[in-house]
Coordinates of C-alpha atoms in Angstrom, one line a residue:
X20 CA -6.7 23.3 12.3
X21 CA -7.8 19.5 13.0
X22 CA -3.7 18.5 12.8
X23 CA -2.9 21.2 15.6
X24 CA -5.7 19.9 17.7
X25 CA -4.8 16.6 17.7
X26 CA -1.1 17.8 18.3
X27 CA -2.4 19.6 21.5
X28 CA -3.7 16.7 22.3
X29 CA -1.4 14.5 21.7
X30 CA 1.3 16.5 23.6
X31 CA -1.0 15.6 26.8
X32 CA -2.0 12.4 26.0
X33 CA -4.3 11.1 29.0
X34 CA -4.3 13.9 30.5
X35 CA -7.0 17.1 30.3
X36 CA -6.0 20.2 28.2
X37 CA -9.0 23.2 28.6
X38 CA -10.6 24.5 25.3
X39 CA -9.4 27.8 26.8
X40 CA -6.2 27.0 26.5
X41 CA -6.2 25.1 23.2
X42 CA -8.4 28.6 21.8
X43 CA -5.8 30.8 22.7
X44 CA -2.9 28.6 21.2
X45 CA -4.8 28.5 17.8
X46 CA -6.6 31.6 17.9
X47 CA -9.9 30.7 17.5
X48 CA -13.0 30.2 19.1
X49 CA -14.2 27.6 22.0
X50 CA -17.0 27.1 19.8
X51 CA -14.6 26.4 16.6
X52 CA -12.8 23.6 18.9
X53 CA -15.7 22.1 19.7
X54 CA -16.8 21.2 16.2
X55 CA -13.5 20.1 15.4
X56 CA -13.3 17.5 18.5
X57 CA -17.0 16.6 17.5
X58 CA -15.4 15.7 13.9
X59 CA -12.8 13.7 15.6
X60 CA -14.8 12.2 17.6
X61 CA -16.7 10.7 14.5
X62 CA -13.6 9.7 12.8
X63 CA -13.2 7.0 15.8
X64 CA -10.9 8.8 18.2
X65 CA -11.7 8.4 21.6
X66 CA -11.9 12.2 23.3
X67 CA -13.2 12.7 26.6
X68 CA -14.5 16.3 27.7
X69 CA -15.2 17.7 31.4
X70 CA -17.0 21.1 32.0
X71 CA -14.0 22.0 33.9
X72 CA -10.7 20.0 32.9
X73 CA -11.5 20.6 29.1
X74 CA -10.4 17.8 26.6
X75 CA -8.6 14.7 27.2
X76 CA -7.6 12.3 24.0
X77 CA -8.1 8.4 25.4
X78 CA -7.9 6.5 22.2
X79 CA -6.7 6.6 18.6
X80 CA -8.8 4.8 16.3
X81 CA -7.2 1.5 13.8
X82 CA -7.9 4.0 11.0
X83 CA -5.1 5.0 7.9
X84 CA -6.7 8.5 8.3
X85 CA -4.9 11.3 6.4
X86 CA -3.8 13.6 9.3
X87 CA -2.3 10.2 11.1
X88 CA -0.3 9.0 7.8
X89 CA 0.6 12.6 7.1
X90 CA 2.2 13.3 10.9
X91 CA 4.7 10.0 10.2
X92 CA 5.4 10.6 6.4
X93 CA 8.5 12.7 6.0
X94 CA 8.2 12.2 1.9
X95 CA 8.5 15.1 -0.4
X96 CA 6.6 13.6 -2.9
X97 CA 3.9 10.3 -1.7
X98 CA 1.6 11.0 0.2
X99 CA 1.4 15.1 0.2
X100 CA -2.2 14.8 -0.8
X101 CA -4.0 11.8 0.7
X102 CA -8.1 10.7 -0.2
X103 CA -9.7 8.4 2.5
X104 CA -12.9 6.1 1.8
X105 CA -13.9 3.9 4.5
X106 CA -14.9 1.7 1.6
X107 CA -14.8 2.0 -1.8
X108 CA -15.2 -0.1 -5.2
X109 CA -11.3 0.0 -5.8
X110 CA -8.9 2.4 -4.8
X111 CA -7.2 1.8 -8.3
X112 CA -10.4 3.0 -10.0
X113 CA -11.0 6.1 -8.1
X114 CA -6.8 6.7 -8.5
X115 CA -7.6 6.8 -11.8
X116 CA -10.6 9.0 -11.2
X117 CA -8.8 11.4 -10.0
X118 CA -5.4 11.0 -12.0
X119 CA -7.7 12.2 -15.1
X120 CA -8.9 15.3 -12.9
X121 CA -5.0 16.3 -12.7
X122 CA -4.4 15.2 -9.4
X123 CA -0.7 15.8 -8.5
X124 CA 2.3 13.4 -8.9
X125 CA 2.4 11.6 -5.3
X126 CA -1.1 11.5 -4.7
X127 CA -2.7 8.5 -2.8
X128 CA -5.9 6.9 -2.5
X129 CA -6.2 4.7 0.5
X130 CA -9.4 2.9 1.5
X131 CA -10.3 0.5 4.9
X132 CA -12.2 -2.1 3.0
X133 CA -12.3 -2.3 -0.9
X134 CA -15.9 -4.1 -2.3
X135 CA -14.5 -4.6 -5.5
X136 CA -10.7 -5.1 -5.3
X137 CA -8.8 -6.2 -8.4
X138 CA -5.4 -8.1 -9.2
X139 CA -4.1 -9.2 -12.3
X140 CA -6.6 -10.5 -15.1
X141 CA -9.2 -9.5 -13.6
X142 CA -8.7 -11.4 -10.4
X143 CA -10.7 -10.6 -7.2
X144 CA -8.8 -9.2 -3.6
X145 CA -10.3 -10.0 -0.5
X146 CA -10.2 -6.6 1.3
X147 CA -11.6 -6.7 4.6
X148 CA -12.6 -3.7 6.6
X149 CA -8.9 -2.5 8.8
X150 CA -7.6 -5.5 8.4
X151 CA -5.2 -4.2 5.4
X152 CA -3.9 -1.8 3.4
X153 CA -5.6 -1.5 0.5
X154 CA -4.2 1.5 -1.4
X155 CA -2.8 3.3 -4.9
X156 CA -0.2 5.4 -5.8
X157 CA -0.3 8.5 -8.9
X158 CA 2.9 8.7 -10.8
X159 CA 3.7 10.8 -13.6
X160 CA 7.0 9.9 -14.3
X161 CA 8.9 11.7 -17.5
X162 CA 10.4 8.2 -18.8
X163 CA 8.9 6.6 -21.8
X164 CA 5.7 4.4 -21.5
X165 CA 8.0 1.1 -22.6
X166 CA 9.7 1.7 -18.9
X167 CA 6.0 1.2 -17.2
X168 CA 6.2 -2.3 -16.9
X169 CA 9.1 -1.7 -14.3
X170 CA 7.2 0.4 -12.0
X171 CA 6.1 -3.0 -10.4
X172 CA 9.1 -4.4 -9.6
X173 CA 10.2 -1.3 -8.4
X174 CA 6.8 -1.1 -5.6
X175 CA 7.1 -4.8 -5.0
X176 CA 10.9 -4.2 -4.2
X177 CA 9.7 -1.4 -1.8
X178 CA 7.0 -2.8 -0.5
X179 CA 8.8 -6.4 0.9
X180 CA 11.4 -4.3 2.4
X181 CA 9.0 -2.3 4.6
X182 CA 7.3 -5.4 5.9
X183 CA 11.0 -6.8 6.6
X184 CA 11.8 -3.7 8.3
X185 CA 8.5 -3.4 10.1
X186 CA 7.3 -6.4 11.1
X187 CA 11.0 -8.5 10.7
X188 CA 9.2 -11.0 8.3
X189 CA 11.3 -11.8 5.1
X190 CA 8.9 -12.5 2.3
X191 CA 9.3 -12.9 -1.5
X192 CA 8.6 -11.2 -4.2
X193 CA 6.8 -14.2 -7.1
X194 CA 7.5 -12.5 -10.6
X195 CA 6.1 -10.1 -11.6
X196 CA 4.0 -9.0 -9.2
X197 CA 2.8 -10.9 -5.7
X198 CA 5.0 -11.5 -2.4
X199 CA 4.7 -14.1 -0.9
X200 CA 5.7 -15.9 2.3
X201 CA 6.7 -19.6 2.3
X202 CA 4.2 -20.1 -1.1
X203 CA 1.4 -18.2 0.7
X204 CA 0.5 -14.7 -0.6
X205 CA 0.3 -11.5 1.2
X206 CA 0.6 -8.9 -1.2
X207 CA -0.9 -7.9 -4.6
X208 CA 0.1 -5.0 -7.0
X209 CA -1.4 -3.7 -9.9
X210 CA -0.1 -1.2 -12.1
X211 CA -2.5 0.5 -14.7
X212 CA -0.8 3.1 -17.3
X213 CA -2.7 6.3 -19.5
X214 CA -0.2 7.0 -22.2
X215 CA 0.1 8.3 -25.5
X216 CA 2.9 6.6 -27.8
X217 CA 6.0 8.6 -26.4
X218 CA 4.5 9.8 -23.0
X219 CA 3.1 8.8 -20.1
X220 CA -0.4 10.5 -18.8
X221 CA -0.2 8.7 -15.1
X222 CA 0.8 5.3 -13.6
X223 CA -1.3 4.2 -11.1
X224 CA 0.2 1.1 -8.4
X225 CA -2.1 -0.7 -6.7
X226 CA -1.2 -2.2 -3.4
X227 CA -3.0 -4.6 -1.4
X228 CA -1.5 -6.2 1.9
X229 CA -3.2 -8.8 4.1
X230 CA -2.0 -7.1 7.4
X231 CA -4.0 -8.3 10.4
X232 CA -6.4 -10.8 9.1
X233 CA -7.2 -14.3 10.9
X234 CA -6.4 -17.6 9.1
X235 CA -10.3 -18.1 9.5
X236 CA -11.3 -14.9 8.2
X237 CA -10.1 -15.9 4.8
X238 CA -12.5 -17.3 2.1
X239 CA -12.6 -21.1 1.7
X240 CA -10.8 -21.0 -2.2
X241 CA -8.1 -18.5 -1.0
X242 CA -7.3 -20.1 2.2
X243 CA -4.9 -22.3 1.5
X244 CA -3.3 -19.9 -0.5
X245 CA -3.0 -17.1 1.1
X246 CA -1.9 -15.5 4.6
X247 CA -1.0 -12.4 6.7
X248 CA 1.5 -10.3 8.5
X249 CA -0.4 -10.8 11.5
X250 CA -0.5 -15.2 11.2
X251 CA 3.2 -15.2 10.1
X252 CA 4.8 -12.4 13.2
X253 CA 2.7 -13.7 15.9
X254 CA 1.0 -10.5 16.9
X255 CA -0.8 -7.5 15.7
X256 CA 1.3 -4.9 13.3
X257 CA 0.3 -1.6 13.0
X258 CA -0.8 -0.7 9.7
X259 CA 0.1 2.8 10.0
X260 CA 3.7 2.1 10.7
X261 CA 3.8 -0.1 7.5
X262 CA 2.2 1.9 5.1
X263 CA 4.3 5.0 6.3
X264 CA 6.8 2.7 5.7
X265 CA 6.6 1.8 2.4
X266 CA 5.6 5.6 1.3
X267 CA 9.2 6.6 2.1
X268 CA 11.0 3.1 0.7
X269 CA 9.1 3.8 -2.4
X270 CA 10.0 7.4 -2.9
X271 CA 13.4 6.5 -2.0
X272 CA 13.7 4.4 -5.1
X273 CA 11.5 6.2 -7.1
X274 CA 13.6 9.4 -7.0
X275 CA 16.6 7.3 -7.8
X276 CA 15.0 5.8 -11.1
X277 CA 14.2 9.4 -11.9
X278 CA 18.1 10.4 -11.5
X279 CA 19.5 6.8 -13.1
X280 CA 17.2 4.9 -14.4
X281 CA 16.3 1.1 -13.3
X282 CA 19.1 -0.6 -12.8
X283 CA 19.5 -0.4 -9.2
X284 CA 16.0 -2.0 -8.6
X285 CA 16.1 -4.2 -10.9
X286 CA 19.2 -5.4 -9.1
X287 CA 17.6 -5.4 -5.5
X288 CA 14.3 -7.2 -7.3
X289 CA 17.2 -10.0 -8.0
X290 CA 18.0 -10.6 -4.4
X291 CA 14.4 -10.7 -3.3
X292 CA 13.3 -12.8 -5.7
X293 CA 11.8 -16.2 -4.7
X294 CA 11.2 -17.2 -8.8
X295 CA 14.3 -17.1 -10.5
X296 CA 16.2 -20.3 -10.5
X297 CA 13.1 -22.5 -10.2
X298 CA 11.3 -24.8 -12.3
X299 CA 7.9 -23.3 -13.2
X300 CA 5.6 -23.2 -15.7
X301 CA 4.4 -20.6 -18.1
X302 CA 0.5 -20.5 -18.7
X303 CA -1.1 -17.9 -21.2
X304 CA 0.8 -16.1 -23.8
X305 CA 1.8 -18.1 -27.3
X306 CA 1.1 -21.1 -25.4
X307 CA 1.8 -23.1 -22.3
X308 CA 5.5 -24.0 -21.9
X309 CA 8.2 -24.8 -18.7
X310 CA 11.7 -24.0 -18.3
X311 CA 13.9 -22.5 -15.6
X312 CA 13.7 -18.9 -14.7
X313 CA 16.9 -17.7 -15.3
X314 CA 16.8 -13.8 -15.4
X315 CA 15.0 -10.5 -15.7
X316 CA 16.0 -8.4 -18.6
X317 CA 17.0 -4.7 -18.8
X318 CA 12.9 -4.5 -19.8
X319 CA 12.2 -6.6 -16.1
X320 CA 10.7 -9.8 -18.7
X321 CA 11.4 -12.9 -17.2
X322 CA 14.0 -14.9 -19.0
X323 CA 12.8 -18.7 -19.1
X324 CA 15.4 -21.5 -20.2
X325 CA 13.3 -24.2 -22.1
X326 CA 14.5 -27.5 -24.0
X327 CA 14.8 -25.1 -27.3
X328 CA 16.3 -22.0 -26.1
X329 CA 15.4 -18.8 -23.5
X330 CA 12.4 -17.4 -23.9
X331 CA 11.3 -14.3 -23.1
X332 CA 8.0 -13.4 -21.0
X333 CA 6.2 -10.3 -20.8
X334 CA 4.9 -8.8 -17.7
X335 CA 0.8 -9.5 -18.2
X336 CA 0.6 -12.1 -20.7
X337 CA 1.2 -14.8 -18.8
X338 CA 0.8 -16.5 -14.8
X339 CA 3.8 -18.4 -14.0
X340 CA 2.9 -21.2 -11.2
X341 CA 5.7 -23.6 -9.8
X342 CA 6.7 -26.8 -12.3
X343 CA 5.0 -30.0 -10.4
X344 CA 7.7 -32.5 -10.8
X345 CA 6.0 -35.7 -12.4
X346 CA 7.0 -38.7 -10.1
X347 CA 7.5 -42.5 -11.5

């Protein structure tokens, strides 16, 4: 009911539209539109109301609100059922939550600020209130657990497409799971897995873009490091345009793993990658060691040529960091 109100609205945007008219339309009550433009109201839209003209939508709020994502997505599967927090602890926790309740396949959890974000390790996120997208993703894919591991490449592939198509800026992707532009990062993903030996339960991705935050907003040990959408296009982007975005890229290639398996993505991971070829340095693991990135395997480990041979690197056992070349 909310959805066709705002649709009413929308169809007239800035101009009045009487609850008599809207009432009749739906078939309900004045009384029932009312509360619902109330609700709205305290979501952050801007409605204005005269005794006589009726309603009259002014403003729509900076918000990833469910009915907004859901009248852009044209997914079959991502994004169907959508739970908002204006804040939360970590939307890869309560993805989980929920996963374990038997929330469908598709289901997101998207959140305006995170308290408690995660990366890899253990790592903190700087989520700021509407300044990113801070979000998860429920998969239960039928492949074998082994196959998990791939589900990153296959959101960071998805993910630094949509900001190319977006906003037009061509980042990265630093194996095996950040994207980055010019060595600053913008995006984090972390996939957690419930499995049994031959089955996956759920995969849950974890997304977190730094969208529309200012080079001063940034904490004093990340600055340096990191950067935004915002910094590198020279203007605002619209968050709901991006994440929209990178629902449908990553159903795309997620229904095309389903019918033939990885190999496409890891192919496309390939040619956005920023880490193969280089120098770097492998921390963690068996022990510290540096090589040359060479290759992903049919598995997506990263293939490192050292001294004594290639070595072969797991996705979260190791960091790998760019190779400082000593100079004499």
């Amino acid at each position: 009911m909310r959805r066709n109100i705002m649709q009413f609205l929308r169809s007239r945007s800035g101009e009045y539209i009487s609850g008599e008219e809207i009432s009749r339309q739906l078939k309900v009550s004045r009384t029932a539109i009312w509360k619902h433009i109330q609700a709205l109201r305290q979501e952050g839209y801007r409605i204005e109301s005269h005794p006589r003209l009726g309603y009259c939508l002014r403003e729509i709020p900076d918000r990833l609100l469910p009915d907004e994502i859901g009248m852009k997505l044209t997914t079959k599967i991502l994004g169907k059922q959508i739970h908002y927090f204006t804040d939360v602890h970590s939307t890869n926790n309560e993805a989980k939550r929920i996963a374990m309740a038997d929330a469908p396949e598709g289901t997101i959890v998207v959140a305006e600020a995170q308290n408690r974000g995660r990366g890899r390790m253990s790592r903190g996120w700087f989520s700021p209130f509407a300044k990113g997208i801070w979000f998860s993703v429920i998969l239960r894919p039928p492949f074998s657990p082994a196959e998990a591991p791939k589900c990153t490449l296959m959101a960071a592939v998805a993910v630094s497409s949509a900001i190319q198509q977006v906003t037009g800026v061509a980042c990265g992707i630093k194996w095996p799971n950040d994207i980055l532009y010019q060595g600053k990062k913008i995006v984090g993903i972390l996939t957690e897995m419930s499995a049994e030996i031959d089955v996956i339960n759920y995969i849950v991705i974890g997304i977190g873009i730094n969208v529309n935050i200012g080079q001063e907003e940034f904490p004093a040990e990340i600055s340096g490091l990191s950067t935004s959408l915002a910094i590198e296009a020279g203007r605002k982007i619209s968050r709901l345009d991006l994440l929209t975005a990178i629902l449908q890229q990553l159903e795309s290639l997620y229904t095309g793993v389903l019918a033939n398996g990885f190999a496409s993505v890891l192919g496309e991971w390939r040619s956005h990658s920023i880490t193969l070829g280089q120098n770097v340095e492998v921390l963690g693991g068996t022990g510290n060691f540096t090589g040359i990135a060479v290759d992903i395997d049919n598995d997506g480990a990263l293939l490192i040529q050292t001294g004594s041979g290639v070595e072969k690197v797991l996705a979260g056992d190791v960091s790998i960091r760019p190779r400082t070349v000593e100079r004499r």
